[in-house]
Tab-separated table of C-alpha atoms in Angstrom:
chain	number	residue	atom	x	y	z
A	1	UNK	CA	-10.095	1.140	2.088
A	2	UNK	CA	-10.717	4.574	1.352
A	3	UNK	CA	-13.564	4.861	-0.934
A	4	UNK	CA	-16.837	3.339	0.291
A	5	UNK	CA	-18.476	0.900	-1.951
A	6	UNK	CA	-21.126	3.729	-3.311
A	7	UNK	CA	-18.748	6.302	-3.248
A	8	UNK	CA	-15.925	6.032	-6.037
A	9	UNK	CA	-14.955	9.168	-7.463
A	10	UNK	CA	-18.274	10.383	-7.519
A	11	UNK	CA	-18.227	12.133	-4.217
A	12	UNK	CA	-20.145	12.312	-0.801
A	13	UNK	CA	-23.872	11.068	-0.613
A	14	UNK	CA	-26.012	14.054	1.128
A	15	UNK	CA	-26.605	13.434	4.166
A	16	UNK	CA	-22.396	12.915	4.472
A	17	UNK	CA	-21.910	16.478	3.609
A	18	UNK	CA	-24.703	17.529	5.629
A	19	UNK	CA	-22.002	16.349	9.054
A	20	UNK	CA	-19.363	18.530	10.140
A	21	UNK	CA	-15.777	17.742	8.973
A	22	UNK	CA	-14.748	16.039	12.485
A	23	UNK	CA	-18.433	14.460	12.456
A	24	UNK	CA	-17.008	12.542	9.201
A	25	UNK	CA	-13.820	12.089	10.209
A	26	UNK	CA	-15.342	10.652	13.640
A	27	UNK	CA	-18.014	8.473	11.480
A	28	UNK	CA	-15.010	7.068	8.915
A	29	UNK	CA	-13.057	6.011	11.511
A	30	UNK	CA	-15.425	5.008	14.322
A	31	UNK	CA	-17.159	2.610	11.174
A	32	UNK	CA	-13.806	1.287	9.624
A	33	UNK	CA	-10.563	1.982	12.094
A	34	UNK	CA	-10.766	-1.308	13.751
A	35	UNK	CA	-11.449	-3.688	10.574
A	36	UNK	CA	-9.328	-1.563	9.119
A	37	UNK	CA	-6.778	-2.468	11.249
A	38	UNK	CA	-6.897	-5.975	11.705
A	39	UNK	CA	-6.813	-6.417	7.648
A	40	UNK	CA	-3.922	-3.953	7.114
A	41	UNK	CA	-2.067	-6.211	10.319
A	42	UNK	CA	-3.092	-9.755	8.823
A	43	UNK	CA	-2.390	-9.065	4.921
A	44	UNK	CA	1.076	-7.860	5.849
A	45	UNK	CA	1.893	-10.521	8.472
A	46	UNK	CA	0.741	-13.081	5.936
A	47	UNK	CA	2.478	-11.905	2.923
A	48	UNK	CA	5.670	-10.766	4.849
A	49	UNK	CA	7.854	-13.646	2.648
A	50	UNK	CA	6.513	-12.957	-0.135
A	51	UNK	CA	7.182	-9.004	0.454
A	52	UNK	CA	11.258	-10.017	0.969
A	53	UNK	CA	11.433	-12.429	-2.001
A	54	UNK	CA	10.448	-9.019	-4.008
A	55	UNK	CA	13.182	-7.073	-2.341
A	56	UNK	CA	15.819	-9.092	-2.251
A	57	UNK	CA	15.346	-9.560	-6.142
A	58	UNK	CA	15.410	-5.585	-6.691
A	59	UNK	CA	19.053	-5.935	-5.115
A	60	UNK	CA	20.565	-8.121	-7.826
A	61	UNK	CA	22.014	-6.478	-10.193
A	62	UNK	CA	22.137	-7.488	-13.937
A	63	UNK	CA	25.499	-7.599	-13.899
A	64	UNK	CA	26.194	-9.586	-10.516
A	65	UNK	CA	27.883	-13.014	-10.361
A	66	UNK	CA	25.139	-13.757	-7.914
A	67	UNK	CA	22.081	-15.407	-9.256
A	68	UNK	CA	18.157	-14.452	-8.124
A	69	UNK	CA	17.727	-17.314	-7.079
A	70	UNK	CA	21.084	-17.808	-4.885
A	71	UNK	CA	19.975	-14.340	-3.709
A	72	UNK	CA	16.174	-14.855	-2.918
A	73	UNK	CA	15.424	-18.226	-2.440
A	74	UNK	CA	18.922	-19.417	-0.327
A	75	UNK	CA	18.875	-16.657	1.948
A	76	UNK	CA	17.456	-17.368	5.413
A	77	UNK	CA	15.135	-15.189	7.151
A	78	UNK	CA	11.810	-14.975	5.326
A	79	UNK	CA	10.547	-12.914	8.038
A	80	UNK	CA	13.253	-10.408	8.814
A	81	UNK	CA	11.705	-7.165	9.357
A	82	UNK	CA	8.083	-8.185	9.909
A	83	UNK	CA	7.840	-6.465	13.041
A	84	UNK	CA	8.865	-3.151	11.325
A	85	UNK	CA	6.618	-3.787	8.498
A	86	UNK	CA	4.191	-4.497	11.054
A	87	UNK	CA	4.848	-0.944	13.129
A	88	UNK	CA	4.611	0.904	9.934
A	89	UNK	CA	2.073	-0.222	7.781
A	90	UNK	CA	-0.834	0.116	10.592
A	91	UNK	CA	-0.557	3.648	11.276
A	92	UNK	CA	0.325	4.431	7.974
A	93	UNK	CA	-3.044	3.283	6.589
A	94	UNK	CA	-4.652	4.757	9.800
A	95	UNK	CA	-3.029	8.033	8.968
A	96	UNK	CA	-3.571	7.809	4.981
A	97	UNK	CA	-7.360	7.581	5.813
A	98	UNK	CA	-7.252	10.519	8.055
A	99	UNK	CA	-5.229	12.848	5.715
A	100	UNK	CA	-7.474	11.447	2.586
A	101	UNK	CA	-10.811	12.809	4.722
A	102	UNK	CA	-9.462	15.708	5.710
A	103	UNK	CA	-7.901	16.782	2.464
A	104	UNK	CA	-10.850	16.059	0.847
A	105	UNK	CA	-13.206	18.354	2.919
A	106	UNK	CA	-11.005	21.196	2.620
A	107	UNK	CA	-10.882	20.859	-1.055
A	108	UNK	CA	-14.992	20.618	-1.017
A	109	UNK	CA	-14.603	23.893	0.545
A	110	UNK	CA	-12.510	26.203	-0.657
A	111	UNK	CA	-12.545	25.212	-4.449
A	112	UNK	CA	-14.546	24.230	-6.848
A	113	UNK	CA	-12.700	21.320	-8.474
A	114	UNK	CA	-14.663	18.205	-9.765
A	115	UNK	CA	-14.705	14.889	-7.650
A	116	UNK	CA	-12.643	12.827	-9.748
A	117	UNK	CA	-9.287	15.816	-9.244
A	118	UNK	CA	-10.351	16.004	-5.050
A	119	UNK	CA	-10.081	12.180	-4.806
A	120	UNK	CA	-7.233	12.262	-6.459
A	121	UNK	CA	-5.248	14.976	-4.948
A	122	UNK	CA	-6.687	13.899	-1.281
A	123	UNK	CA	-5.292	10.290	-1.721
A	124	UNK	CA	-1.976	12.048	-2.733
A	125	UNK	CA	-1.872	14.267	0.215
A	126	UNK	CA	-3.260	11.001	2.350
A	127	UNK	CA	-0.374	9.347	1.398
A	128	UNK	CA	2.027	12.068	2.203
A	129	UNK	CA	0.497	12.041	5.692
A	130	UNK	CA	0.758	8.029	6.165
A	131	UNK	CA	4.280	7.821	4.590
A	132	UNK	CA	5.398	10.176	7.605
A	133	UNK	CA	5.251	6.664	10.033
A	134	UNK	CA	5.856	4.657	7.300
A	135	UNK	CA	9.173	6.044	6.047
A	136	UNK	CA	11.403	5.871	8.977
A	137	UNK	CA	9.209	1.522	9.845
A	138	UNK	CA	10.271	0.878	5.630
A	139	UNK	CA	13.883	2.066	6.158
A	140	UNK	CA	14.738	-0.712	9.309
A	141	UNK	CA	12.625	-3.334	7.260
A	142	UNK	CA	14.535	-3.299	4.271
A	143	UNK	CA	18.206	-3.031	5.990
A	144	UNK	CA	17.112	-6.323	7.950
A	145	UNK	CA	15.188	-7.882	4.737
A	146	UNK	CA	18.259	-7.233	2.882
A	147	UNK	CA	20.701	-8.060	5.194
A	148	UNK	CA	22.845	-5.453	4.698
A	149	UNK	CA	23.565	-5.303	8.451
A	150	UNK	CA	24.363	-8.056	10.720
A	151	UNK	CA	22.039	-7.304	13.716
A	152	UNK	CA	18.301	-5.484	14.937
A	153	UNK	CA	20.890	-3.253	16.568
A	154	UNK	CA	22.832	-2.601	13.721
A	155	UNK	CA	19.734	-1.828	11.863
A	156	UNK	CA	18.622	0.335	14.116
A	157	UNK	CA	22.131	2.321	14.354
A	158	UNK	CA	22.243	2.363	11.002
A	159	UNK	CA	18.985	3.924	10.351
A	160	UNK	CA	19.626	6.539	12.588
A	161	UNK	CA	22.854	7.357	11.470
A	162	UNK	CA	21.560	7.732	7.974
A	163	UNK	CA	18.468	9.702	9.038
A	164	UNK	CA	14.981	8.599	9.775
A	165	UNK	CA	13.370	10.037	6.268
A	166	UNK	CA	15.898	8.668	3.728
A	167	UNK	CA	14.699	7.984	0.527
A	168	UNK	CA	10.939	9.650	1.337
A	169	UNK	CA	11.383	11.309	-1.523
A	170	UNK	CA	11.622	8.133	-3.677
A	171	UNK	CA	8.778	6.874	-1.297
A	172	UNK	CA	6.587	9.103	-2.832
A	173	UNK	CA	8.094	9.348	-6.043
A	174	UNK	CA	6.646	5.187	-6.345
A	175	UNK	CA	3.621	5.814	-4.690
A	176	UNK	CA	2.260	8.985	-5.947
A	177	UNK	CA	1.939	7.678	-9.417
A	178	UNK	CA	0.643	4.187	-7.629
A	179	UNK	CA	-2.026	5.739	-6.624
A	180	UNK	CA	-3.291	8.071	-9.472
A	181	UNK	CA	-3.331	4.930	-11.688
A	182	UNK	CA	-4.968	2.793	-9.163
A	183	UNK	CA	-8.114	5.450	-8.470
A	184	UNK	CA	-8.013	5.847	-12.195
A	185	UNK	CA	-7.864	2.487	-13.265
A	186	UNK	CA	-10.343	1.621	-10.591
A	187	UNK	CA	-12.721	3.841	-11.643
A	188	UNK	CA	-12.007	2.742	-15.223
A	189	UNK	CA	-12.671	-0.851	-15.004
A	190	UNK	CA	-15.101	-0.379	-12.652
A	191	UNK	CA	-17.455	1.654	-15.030
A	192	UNK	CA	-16.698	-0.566	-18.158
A	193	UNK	CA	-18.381	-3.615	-16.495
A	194	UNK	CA	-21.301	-1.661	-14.793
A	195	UNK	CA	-22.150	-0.572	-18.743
A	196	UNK	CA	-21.189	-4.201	-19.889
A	197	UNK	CA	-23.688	-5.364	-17.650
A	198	UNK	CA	-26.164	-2.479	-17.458
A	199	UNK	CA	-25.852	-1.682	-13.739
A	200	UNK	CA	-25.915	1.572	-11.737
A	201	UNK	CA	-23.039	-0.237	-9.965
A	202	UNK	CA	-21.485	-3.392	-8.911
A	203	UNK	CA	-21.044	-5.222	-6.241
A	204	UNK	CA	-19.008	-6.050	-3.117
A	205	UNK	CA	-17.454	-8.475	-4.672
A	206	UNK	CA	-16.911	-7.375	-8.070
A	207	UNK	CA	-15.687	-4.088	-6.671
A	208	UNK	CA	-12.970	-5.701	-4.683
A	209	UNK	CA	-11.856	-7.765	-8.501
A	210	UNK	CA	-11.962	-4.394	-10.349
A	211	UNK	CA	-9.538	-2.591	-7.295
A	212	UNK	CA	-7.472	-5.875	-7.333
A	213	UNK	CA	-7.335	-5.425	-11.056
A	214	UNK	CA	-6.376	-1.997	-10.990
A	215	UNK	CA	-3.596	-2.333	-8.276
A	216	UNK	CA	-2.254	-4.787	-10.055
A	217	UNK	CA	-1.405	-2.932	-13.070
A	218	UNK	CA	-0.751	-0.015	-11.102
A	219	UNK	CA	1.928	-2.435	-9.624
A	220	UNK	CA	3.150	-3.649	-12.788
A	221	UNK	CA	3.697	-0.369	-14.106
A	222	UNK	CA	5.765	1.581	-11.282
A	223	UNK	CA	7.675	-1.586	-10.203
A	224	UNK	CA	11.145	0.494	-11.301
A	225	UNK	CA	10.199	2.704	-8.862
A	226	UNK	CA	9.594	0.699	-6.651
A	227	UNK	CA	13.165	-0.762	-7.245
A	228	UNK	CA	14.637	2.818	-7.071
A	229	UNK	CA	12.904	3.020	-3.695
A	230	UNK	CA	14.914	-0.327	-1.909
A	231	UNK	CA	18.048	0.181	-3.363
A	232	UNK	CA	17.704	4.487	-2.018
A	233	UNK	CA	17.019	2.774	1.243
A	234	UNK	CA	19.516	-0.509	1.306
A	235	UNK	CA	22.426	1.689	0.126
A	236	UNK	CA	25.330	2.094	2.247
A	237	UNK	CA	25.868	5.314	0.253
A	238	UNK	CA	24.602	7.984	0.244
A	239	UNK	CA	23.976	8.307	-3.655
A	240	UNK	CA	21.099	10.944	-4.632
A	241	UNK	CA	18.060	9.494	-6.590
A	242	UNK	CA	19.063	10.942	-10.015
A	243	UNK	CA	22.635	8.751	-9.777
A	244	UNK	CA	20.454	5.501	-8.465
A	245	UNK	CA	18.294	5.850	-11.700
A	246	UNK	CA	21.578	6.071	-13.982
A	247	UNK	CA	23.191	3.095	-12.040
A	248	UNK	CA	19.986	0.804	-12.193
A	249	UNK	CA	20.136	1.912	-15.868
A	250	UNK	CA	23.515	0.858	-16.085
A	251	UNK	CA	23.606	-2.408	-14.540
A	252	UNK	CA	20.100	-3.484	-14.888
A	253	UNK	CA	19.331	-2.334	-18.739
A	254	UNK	CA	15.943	-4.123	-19.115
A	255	UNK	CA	15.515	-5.535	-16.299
A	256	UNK	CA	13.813	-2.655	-13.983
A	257	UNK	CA	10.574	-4.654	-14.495
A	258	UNK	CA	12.114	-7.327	-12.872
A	259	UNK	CA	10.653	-7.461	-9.800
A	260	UNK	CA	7.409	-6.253	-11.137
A	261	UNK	CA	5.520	-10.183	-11.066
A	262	UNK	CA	6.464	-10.720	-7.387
A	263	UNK	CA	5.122	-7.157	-6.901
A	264	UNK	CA	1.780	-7.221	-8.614
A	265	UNK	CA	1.111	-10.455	-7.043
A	266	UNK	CA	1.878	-9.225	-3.503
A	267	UNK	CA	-0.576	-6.264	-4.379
A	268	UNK	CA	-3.415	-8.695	-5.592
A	269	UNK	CA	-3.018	-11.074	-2.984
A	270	UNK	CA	-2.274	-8.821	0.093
A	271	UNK	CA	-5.966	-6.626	-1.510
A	272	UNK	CA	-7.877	-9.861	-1.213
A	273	UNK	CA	-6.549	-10.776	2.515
A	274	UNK	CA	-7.409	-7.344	3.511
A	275	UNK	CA	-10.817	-7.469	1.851
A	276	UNK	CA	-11.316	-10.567	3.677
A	277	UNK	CA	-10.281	-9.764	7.590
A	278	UNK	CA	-11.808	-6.404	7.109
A	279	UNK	CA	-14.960	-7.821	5.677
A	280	UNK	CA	-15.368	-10.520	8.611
A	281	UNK	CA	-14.256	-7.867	11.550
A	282	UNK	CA	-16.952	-5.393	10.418
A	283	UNK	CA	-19.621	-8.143	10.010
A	284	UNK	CA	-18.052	-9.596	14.093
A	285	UNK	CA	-18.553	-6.200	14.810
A	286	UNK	CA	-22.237	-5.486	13.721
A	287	UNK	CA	-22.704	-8.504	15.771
A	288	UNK	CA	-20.997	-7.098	19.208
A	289	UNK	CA	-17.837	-8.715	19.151
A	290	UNK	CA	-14.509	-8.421	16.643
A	291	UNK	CA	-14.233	-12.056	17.009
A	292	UNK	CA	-16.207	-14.865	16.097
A	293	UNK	CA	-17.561	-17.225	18.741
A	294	UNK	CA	-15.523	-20.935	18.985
A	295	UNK	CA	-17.126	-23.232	16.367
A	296	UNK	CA	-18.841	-20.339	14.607
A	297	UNK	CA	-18.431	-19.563	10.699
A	298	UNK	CA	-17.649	-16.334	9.076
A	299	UNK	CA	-17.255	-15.881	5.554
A	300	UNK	CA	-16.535	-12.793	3.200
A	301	UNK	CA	-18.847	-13.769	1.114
C-alpha cells in the first residue's frame, strides 16, 4: 500500500516532487488513509484464525509430547486477541506510510542515492515507525493467542510487567529482511513479465499477483524469524534472542520452516482481502460515499 501502481522503485512522477513534503504527505494520505484503513481492518479481522493457527504451531516444539494438531486445531479460541491485532495493525500501517513518505523525501534531499536504495531504506525506517504501535498491540495478542495466561487481565499485567517493547528487536529482526525481499522481489517479478509481455508496465491486477507473489516468498523465507519473534514474546522468561535461536535450534532441528505454509498463505490471502476492500472504498469514495448504496454492486475488478 505504499508504492502507487506507476511508481515502483522508480521514484516520484514530476509534478509529485514539484509539492512540498507535507503537500505529499497531505496528498498520500488524504487519497489512501481511509481505504487504507478499512482493508488493513477487514484483512486482519478476516484472517484472525488463520493468524493463531500459525502461532500456536511456532509454540510446539520438536521435541514436545504434544502434537500440532492437539495444539492448533483442539484449542478453543480462534479469535483470542483479535481486538489487539485489531488496535495494532491499523495505526501501524497508518504510521508505516507516514514514516515511508517522510523518509523518503529526506533521502531525495540530502543525498544522492538511487531510487531503488531510498525505497528501500524508507520502507525500513517506515517500518521502524509503525512497529512503535504495533509492538506493545503484538505482545497482548500473542499471550492471549497462545494462552499462556488465563485472562485479558492477566494479559494485560503480564505485558506490562514484562515491558511494553519486548522482543522489538526480534520484531524488526523478521520484518526488516521481509521487506527488502518483498520490494525486491516485487520489483523483480514485476519487470520479468512486463518484458515477457512487452509492456511499459502492468496492470492493477497483475501488479497485485506479482506483490502477492513476492510476499509470499518473502514469507516463506523469514518464517524462522518469524518463529523467533512469538516464542521472544510468549516466553515467560526472559531469555535474550541469541539463547531463543540456540533453543529453537535445539528442539526444533529442521523444523524452523514449520510454520512457514500457514504463514505464506496468511500473507497471500490477507494481500488479496486488502487489495479488495481498499480497491472498493476508494472506488465508494470517488463516488461520495465509503459505502455502497443497499442493492448496489461493487467489484475489484
Amino acid at each position: 500500500g505504499m508504492l502507487g501502481r506507476d511508481q515502483g522503485l522508480l521514484g516520484r512522477p514530476k509534478d509529485e516532487r514539484e509539492l512540498g513534503l507535507l503537500g505529499r504527505l497531505r496528498d498520500t494520505l488524504k487519497s489512501t488513509a481511509t481505504p487504507g484503513v478499512l482493508g488493513r481492518f477487514m484483512s486482519v479481522m478476516w484472517l484472525h484464525p488463520l493468524d493463531t493457527l500459525k502461532t500456536r504451531a511456532q509454540m510446539v516444539a520438536w521435541s514436545s509430547k504434544r502434537t500440532i494438531t492437539t495444539a492448533v486445531y483442539r484449542s478453543p479460541g480462534s479469535t483470542a486477541g483479535l481486538f489487539p491485532a485489531l488496535a495494532g495493525q491499523v495505526p501501524n500501517g497508518l504510521l508505516t506510510c507516514v514514516g515511508f513518505e517522510l523518509t523518503k523525501d529526506v533521502l531525495a534531499d540530502l543525498t544522492t542515492l538511487g531510487p531503488r536504495a531510498s525505497t528501500l531504506i524508507a520502507a525500513v525506517v517506515g517500518d521502524m515507525f509503525g512497529h512503535a504501535v504495533l509492538c506493545p498491540a503484538e505482545n497482548l495478542k500473542i499471550k492471549l493467542q497462545t494462552q499462556v495466561v488465563s485472562s485479558r487481565a492477566a494479559a494485560v499485567r503480564a505485558v506490562l510487567k514484562d515491558g511494553l517493547f519486548k522482543g522489538y528487536p526480534a520484531l524488526l529482526l523478521r520484518d526488516v529482511p521481509y521487506r527488502v525481499l518483498q520490494l525486491v522481489l516485487y520489483e523483480e517479478i514485476a519487470g520479468f513479465a512486463a518484458r515477457r509481455k512487452d509492456i511499459p508496465q502492468l496492470s492493477l491486477v497483475e501488479s497485485l499477483v506479482a506483490g502477492t507473489a513476492a510476499g509470499c516468498i518473502a514469507a516463506g523465507v523469514t518464517a524462522p524469524l518469524d518463529l523467533l519473534k512469538t516464542r521472544m514474546m510468549a516466553q515467560r522468561s526472559n531469555l535474550g534472542l541469541n539463547l531463543l535461536v540456540i533453543k529453537a535450534m535445539k528442539l526444533d532441528k529442521g523444523r524452523v520452516f514449520g510454520s512457514a505454509i500457514p504463514k505464506m498463505f496468511y500473507v497471500g490471502s490477507s494481500t488479496v482481502a486488502f487489495f479488495a476492500v481498499y480497491e472498493m472504498a476508494r472506488r465508494q469514495a470517488q463516488k461520495g460515499s465509503y459505502f455502497p448504496k443497499v442493492g448496489e454492486h461493487v467489484s475489484a475488478q
